[in-house]
Coordinates of C-alpha atoms and ligand atoms in Angstrom, one line a residue:
M171 CA 0.0 0.0 0.0
D172 CA 1.1 3.6 -0.7
E173 CA 2.4 5.8 2.1
P174 CA -0.4 7.4 4.1
I175 CA -1.4 10.9 3.1
Q176 CA -2.7 12.3 6.4
F177 CA -5.3 15.0 6.6
V178 CA -2.8 17.3 8.3
D179 CA 0.9 16.6 9.0
L180 CA 2.1 18.7 11.9
K181 CA 5.4 16.8 12.1
K182 CA 6.6 18.0 8.7
Q183 CA 6.2 21.6 9.7
Y184 CA 7.9 21.0 13.0
L185 CA 10.9 19.4 11.3
S186 CA 11.3 22.3 9.0
L187 CA 11.7 24.7 12.0
K188 CA 13.0 22.3 14.6
P189 CA 16.2 24.1 15.7
E190 CA 14.4 27.5 16.1
I191 CA 11.4 26.0 17.9
D192 CA 13.5 23.8 20.2
A193 CA 15.6 26.8 21.1
A194 CA 12.6 29.0 21.7
I195 CA 11.0 26.5 24.1
Q196 CA 14.4 25.9 25.9
R197 CA 14.8 29.7 26.3
V198 CA 11.5 30.0 28.2
I199 CA 12.5 27.1 30.4
D200 CA 16.0 28.5 31.1
T201 CA 14.5 31.9 32.0
T202 CA 11.6 30.3 33.9
A203 CA 9.4 33.0 32.4
F204 CA 6.5 30.6 32.3
I205 CA 3.6 33.1 32.9
N206 CA 3.3 36.4 31.0
G207 CA 6.9 36.1 29.9
P208 CA 8.4 38.5 27.3
D209 CA 7.4 36.1 24.4
V210 CA 3.7 36.8 25.1
S211 CA 3.9 40.6 24.6
A212 CA 6.3 40.1 21.7
F213 CA 3.8 37.8 20.0
E214 CA 0.9 40.1 20.8
N215 CA 2.7 43.0 19.1
A216 CA 3.8 41.0 16.1
F217 CA 0.4 39.4 15.7
A218 CA -1.4 42.8 15.8
R219 CA 1.0 44.0 13.1
F220 CA 0.3 40.9 11.0
C221 CA -3.4 41.4 11.4
E222 CA -3.1 45.1 10.7
T223 CA -5.0 45.9 13.9
K224 CA -4.1 48.2 16.7
Y225 CA -4.4 45.7 19.6
C226 CA -3.9 42.0 20.2
I227 CA -4.7 40.2 23.5
G228 CA -3.5 36.6 23.8
T229 CA -5.9 34.1 25.4
G230 CA -5.9 30.5 26.5
S231 CA -7.8 29.3 23.4
G232 CA -10.0 30.4 20.5
Q233 CA -13.2 29.4 22.4
S234 CA -12.0 31.5 25.3
A235 CA -11.2 34.5 23.0
L236 CA -14.9 34.4 21.8
E237 CA -16.2 34.1 25.4
L238 CA -14.2 37.1 26.6
I239 CA -15.3 39.2 23.6
F240 CA -19.0 38.5 24.3
E241 CA -18.5 39.1 28.1
A242 CA -16.8 42.4 27.4
L243 CA -19.7 43.6 25.2
E244 CA -21.9 43.3 28.3
L245 CA -24.9 41.6 26.6
Q246 CA -28.0 41.3 28.8
K247 CA -30.0 38.2 29.3
G248 CA -32.4 37.9 26.4
D249 CA -30.3 39.9 23.9
E250 CA -30.0 38.1 20.6
V251 CA -26.9 37.2 18.7
I252 CA -27.0 36.1 15.1
V253 CA -24.7 33.1 14.5
P254 CA -23.9 31.3 11.3
V255 CA -25.4 27.8 11.6
N256 CA -22.5 26.4 9.5
S257 CA -19.6 27.0 11.8
Y258 CA -17.7 25.3 14.5
I259 CA -19.8 25.3 17.7
S260 CA -17.6 27.8 19.5
T261 CA -19.2 30.7 17.6
A262 CA -22.5 29.8 19.2
L263 CA -21.3 28.7 22.6
A264 CA -19.7 32.0 23.5
P265 CA -22.8 34.1 23.2
S266 CA -24.7 31.3 25.0
F267 CA -22.4 31.5 28.0
V268 CA -23.2 35.2 28.6
G269 CA -26.9 34.3 28.6
A270 CA -27.7 35.7 25.1
K271 CA -30.1 33.9 22.8
V272 CA -28.4 32.4 19.7
V273 CA -30.3 33.0 16.4
F274 CA -29.0 30.9 13.6
V275 CA -28.7 32.0 10.0
D276 CA -28.2 29.6 7.1
C277 CA -25.2 29.7 4.8
D278 CA -24.6 30.5 1.1
P279 CA -24.2 27.3 -0.9
A280 CA -21.3 28.6 -2.9
S281 CA -19.1 30.1 -0.2
F282 CA -20.3 28.0 2.9
N283 CA -20.3 31.3 4.8
I284 CA -23.2 33.1 6.4
D285 CA -25.7 34.3 3.8
P286 CA -26.1 38.1 4.1
K287 CA -29.5 37.9 2.4
K288 CA -30.8 35.8 5.2
I289 CA -29.4 38.0 8.1
E290 CA -32.0 40.7 7.9
K291 CA -34.9 38.3 8.3
A292 CA -33.4 37.1 11.6
I293 CA -33.0 40.5 13.1
T294 CA -35.5 41.5 15.9
R295 CA -35.7 44.4 18.4
K296 CA -33.6 42.3 20.7
T297 CA -30.7 41.7 18.3
K298 CA -27.4 43.2 19.4
V299 CA -24.6 41.4 17.6
I300 CA -24.0 39.6 14.3
A301 CA -21.3 36.9 14.8
V302 CA -19.4 36.1 11.6
T303 CA -17.1 33.1 10.9
H304 CA -14.7 33.3 8.1
L305 CA -15.1 29.6 7.4
Y306 CA -12.4 27.4 5.9
G307 CA -10.1 30.5 5.6
Q308 CA -12.4 32.4 3.3
A309 CA -13.6 35.9 4.4
A310 CA -17.3 36.3 4.6
Q311 CA -19.2 38.9 2.5
M312 CA -18.2 41.8 4.8
D313 CA -19.5 44.7 2.6
A314 CA -23.1 43.3 2.8
I315 CA -22.8 42.3 6.4
M316 CA -21.4 45.6 7.6
S317 CA -24.1 47.6 5.8
I318 CA -26.8 45.5 7.5
A319 CA -25.1 46.0 10.8
K320 CA -24.9 49.7 10.3
K321 CA -28.5 50.0 9.2
H322 CA -29.7 48.2 12.3
G323 CA -27.2 49.6 14.8
L324 CA -25.6 46.1 15.5
L325 CA -22.1 45.1 16.5
V326 CA -20.2 42.6 14.5
V327 CA -17.9 40.0 16.1
E328 CA -15.6 38.1 13.8
D329 CA -14.4 34.5 14.3
A330 CA -11.2 34.1 12.3
A331 CA -10.1 30.9 14.0
Q332 CA -9.7 29.4 10.5
A333 CA -8.6 32.6 8.7
H334 CA -5.3 34.0 9.9
G335 CA -4.2 36.5 7.3
A336 CA -7.3 36.3 5.1
R337 CA -8.5 39.5 3.3
F338 CA -11.7 40.9 2.0
K339 CA -11.2 43.5 -0.7
G340 CA -7.7 44.0 0.4
K341 CA -8.5 44.5 4.1
R342 CA -7.4 41.9 6.7
V343 CA -10.2 40.1 8.4
G344 CA -10.6 41.4 12.0
N345 CA -10.8 45.0 10.8
F346 CA -14.5 45.0 10.1
G347 CA -16.2 44.1 13.4
I348 CA -15.6 45.4 17.0
A349 CA -13.3 42.5 17.8
C350 CA -12.0 39.2 16.2
A351 CA -11.2 35.9 17.7
Y352 CA -8.3 33.6 16.6
S353 CA -7.4 30.1 17.6
F354 CA -3.9 28.7 17.6
Y355 CA -5.1 25.1 18.0
P356 CA -2.3 22.9 16.5
G357 CA -4.0 22.2 13.2
K358 CA -5.0 25.8 12.5
N359 CA -3.1 27.8 9.8
L360 CA -1.0 29.3 12.7
G361 CA -0.9 26.6 15.3
C362 CA 0.9 26.2 18.6
Y363 CA 1.7 23.0 20.5
G364 CA -1.3 23.0 22.8
D365 CA -4.1 25.4 23.3
G366 CA -3.8 29.1 22.5
G367 CA -5.9 32.0 21.1
A368 CA -6.0 35.7 20.6
I369 CA -8.4 38.6 20.2
T370 CA -7.6 41.5 17.9
T371 CA -9.4 44.9 18.0
N372 CA -9.0 48.5 17.0
N373 CA -10.9 49.7 20.0
A374 CA -8.7 50.9 22.9
V375 CA -11.4 50.8 25.5
L376 CA -12.4 47.3 24.6
A377 CA -8.7 46.2 24.4
K378 CA -8.1 47.4 28.0
K379 CA -11.1 45.7 29.3
L380 CA -10.2 42.4 27.6
R381 CA -6.7 42.5 29.1
L382 CA -8.4 42.8 32.6
L383 CA -11.0 40.1 31.8
R384 CA -8.4 37.5 30.7
Y385 CA -6.3 38.0 33.8
F386 CA -8.2 38.0 37.1
G387 CA -9.5 41.6 36.5
Q388 CA -6.1 42.6 37.8
T389 CA -4.7 46.1 37.1
K390 CA -1.6 45.6 39.3
K391 CA -0.5 42.6 41.2
Y392 CA -3.2 41.8 43.8
I393 CA -5.3 44.8 42.7
H394 CA -8.6 43.6 41.1
T395 CA -10.9 46.2 39.6
I396 CA -13.3 43.8 37.9
K397 CA -14.1 40.1 38.2
G398 CA -11.9 38.4 35.6
H399 CA -10.9 35.0 34.3
N400 CA -7.6 33.2 34.0
S401 CA -7.3 32.7 30.3
K402 CA -4.0 33.8 29.0
L403 CA -1.7 32.7 26.2
D404 CA 1.0 30.4 27.7
T405 CA 4.5 31.7 27.3
I406 CA 5.9 28.5 25.8
Q407 CA 3.1 28.6 23.2
A408 CA 3.8 32.3 22.5
A409 CA 7.5 31.4 22.0
I410 CA 6.5 28.8 19.4
L411 CA 4.1 31.2 17.7
N412 CA 6.9 33.8 17.5
V413 CA 9.0 31.3 15.5
K414 CA 6.0 30.4 13.2
L415 CA 4.4 33.8 12.6
P416 CA 7.0 35.1 10.0
H417 CA 6.1 32.0 7.8
V418 CA 2.3 32.3 7.9
E419 CA 2.0 34.6 4.8
Q420 CA 4.1 32.2 2.7
W421 CA 2.2 29.2 4.1
S422 CA -1.1 30.8 3.1
D423 CA 0.2 31.4 -0.4
R424 CA 1.2 27.8 -0.7
R425 CA -2.2 26.7 0.6
L426 CA -3.8 28.8 -2.1
E427 CA -1.5 27.4 -4.8
L428 CA -2.3 23.9 -3.8
A429 CA -6.1 24.6 -3.7
R430 CA -5.8 26.0 -7.3
Y431 CA -4.0 22.9 -8.3
Y432 CA -6.7 20.7 -6.8
N433 CA -9.4 22.8 -8.6
E434 CA -7.6 22.5 -11.9
T435 CA -6.9 18.7 -11.7
L436 CA -10.4 17.8 -10.4
K437 CA -12.1 19.6 -13.3
G438 CA -14.7 17.6 -15.2
L439 CA -15.5 15.3 -12.3
P440 CA -19.1 15.2 -10.9
L441 CA -18.2 17.1 -7.8
K442 CA -18.1 20.8 -6.8
T443 CA -14.8 22.4 -6.1
P444 CA -14.5 25.6 -4.0
A445 CA -14.9 28.9 -5.9
I446 CA -12.0 31.3 -5.5
D447 CA -13.5 34.9 -5.3
P448 CA -11.1 37.5 -6.7
N449 CA -12.2 40.0 -4.0
I450 CA -11.1 37.6 -1.2
K451 CA -7.7 36.4 -0.1
H452 CA -8.7 32.8 0.8
V453 CA -6.2 31.2 3.1
F454 CA -7.6 27.7 2.7
H455 CA -7.6 26.3 6.2
V456 CA -9.9 23.7 4.7
Y457 CA -10.2 22.5 1.0
C458 CA -13.7 21.3 0.8
I459 CA -15.4 19.6 -2.1
V460 CA -19.2 18.8 -2.4
T461 CA -20.3 15.4 -3.7
D462 CA -23.4 13.3 -3.5
K463 CA -21.3 10.2 -2.9
R464 CA -19.4 11.7 0.1
D465 CA -19.4 8.8 2.5
R466 CA -18.4 6.2 -0.1
L467 CA -15.7 8.5 -1.5
L468 CA -14.3 9.2 2.0
Q469 CA -14.1 5.4 2.6
F470 CA -12.7 4.7 -0.9
L471 CA -9.8 7.2 -0.2
K472 CA -9.3 5.8 3.3
D473 CA -8.9 2.3 1.8
R474 CA -6.0 3.8 -0.3
N475 CA -4.4 5.4 2.7
I476 CA -5.7 8.9 2.0
F477 CA -7.4 10.6 4.9
G478 CA -10.2 13.1 4.4
N479 CA -12.4 14.8 7.0
I480 CA -15.8 16.4 7.4
H481 CA -16.2 20.0 8.6
Y482 CA -18.8 19.6 10.0
P483 CA -21.1 16.5 9.9
I484 CA -23.9 18.0 12.1
P485 CA -25.0 21.6 11.8
I486 CA -25.1 23.4 15.1
H487 CA -28.9 23.7 15.2
L488 CA -29.2 19.9 15.2
Q489 CA -26.7 19.4 18.0
K490 CA -28.2 18.2 21.3
A491 CA -26.4 21.0 23.1
Y492 CA -28.9 23.4 21.4
R493 CA -32.0 21.3 21.8
E494 CA -33.6 24.1 23.8
L495 CA -34.0 26.1 20.6
K496 CA -36.3 23.3 19.3
H497 CA -34.9 23.3 15.8
K498 CA -35.7 20.5 13.4
R499 CA -34.4 19.1 10.2
G500 CA -35.4 21.4 7.4
D501 CA -34.9 24.7 9.3
F502 CA -31.6 25.4 7.6
P503 CA -31.7 23.5 4.4
I504 CA -28.5 24.7 2.8
A505 CA -26.3 23.8 5.9
E506 CA -28.1 20.5 6.2
H507 CA -27.7 19.7 2.5
L508 CA -24.0 20.4 2.7
A509 CA -23.5 18.5 6.0
S510 CA -24.1 15.2 4.2
R511 CA -22.1 16.1 1.0
I512 CA -19.0 18.1 2.1
L513 CA -15.6 16.4 2.1
S514 CA -12.4 18.1 3.2
L515 CA -9.3 16.8 1.4
P516 CA -5.8 16.9 2.8
L517 CA -4.3 20.4 2.5
Y518 CA -1.3 21.9 4.3
P519 CA 1.7 23.8 3.2
E520 CA 4.0 20.9 3.2
L521 CA 1.8 18.7 1.0
A522 CA 3.4 18.0 -2.4
F523 CA 1.9 18.4 -5.8
E524 CA 2.6 14.7 -6.4
E525 CA 0.5 13.8 -3.3
I526 CA -2.4 15.8 -4.8
D527 CA -1.9 13.9 -8.1
R528 CA -2.3 10.7 -6.1
I529 CA -5.4 11.9 -4.3
V530 CA -7.0 13.1 -7.6
E531 CA -6.1 9.9 -9.4
A532 CA -7.9 8.0 -6.6
I533 CA -10.9 10.2 -6.9
K534 CA -11.0 9.7 -10.7
E535 CA -10.7 5.9 -10.1
F536 CA -13.7 6.2 -7.6
Y537 CA -15.9 7.8 -10.2
K538 CA -14.9 5.2 -12.9
D539 CA -15.5 2.4 -10.4
S540 CA -19.0 0.8 -10.2
R541 CA -19.4 2.0 -6.6
G542 CA -19.0 5.5 -7.8
S543 CA -21.2 5.5 -10.9
E544 CA -24.3 3.6 -9.6
Ligands
PLP232 C1 -11.1 26.0 16.1 C2 -12.2 27.0 16.1 C3 -12.6 27.6 17.3 C4 -12.1 27.2 18.7 O1 -10.8 27.4 18.9 P1 -10.1 26.6 20.1 O2 -8.7 27.2 20.1 O3 -10.0 25.1 19.7 O4 -10.8 26.8 21.3 C5 -13.6 28.5 17.2 N1 -14.2 28.9 16.1 C6 -13.8 28.3 14.9 C7 -14.5 28.7 13.6 C8 -12.8 27.3 14.9 O5 -12.5 26.7 13.8

């Protein structure tokens, strides 16, 4: 059997930077700067510059970044937050934890992102925030979303956990809404070696409040002006991120190049490849195709040592965690339709064109095969 092609291969990237990463970790240990060490503020400054935002606040995870943002916005119980139903569940969990009501909106079938045309119908007198995920690394339609927000006096919160460095009409994601959450979960486009996250914002007052909220509400040692959490970016993780950050732009370009190659070589097959919008810099966290024979294709590839994935198999409104909203199948038809047809193929900067050739050959074989054409 051929060598396995994993869905992501974190080892290859580590080996390409091993001496620098090992030295960075060792330096933190040697200086015992385990908590709030100099690597943390160095990373926050560098990441703010990368995101072209004024402020960056490191957090313990992407989920926690979202939670801190919604807490800082001081939503009241009963306030409504519009959330894309086609996202990772964190985008919904964060407003839920501050007592807000989550109001789901379906996605656009071409981009997989929240459909701006459906947002307005979901707005009520209680709506306060539109949460937007830049899913798979593709910026959402921010022109349309920002004009709806402006018209109705709503805040926008961005979830760029999958979209480090993505742009919409030249502008980096994270510069549209009041604040933006990032995750550095190991498999993300910028990943550390454990949990990590960050918030970016251009709002000085919010930035100050978020700094307090993530660290015990502490202005000075043992002086607590508000009730805060303990959710900070770990120094060892920040040290690793400092080594990786200078490579992210080049890694994104490589992801885009590989995605274009997939699109080109998959042409003519009975499946849908992702559209590449010229107004958007798509950073391809996930390369997702749409096929009616998804489950069989996934298995067919697995039998050939090629590992795909599904992002995500159950839309959030059908998760038990949200049963109190009493949604049923049929409420968000596009997301439901996609959930049984989407298939994420291996894509990471270290993937070789020859490996894509092997994946595409296998997919072609599948469609030629009787199991594929029945
Ligand atoms: C990964 C992810 C999160 C959660 O990030 P963690 O760091 O794992 O907590 C939130 N939102 C989206 C869209 C994600 O992909």
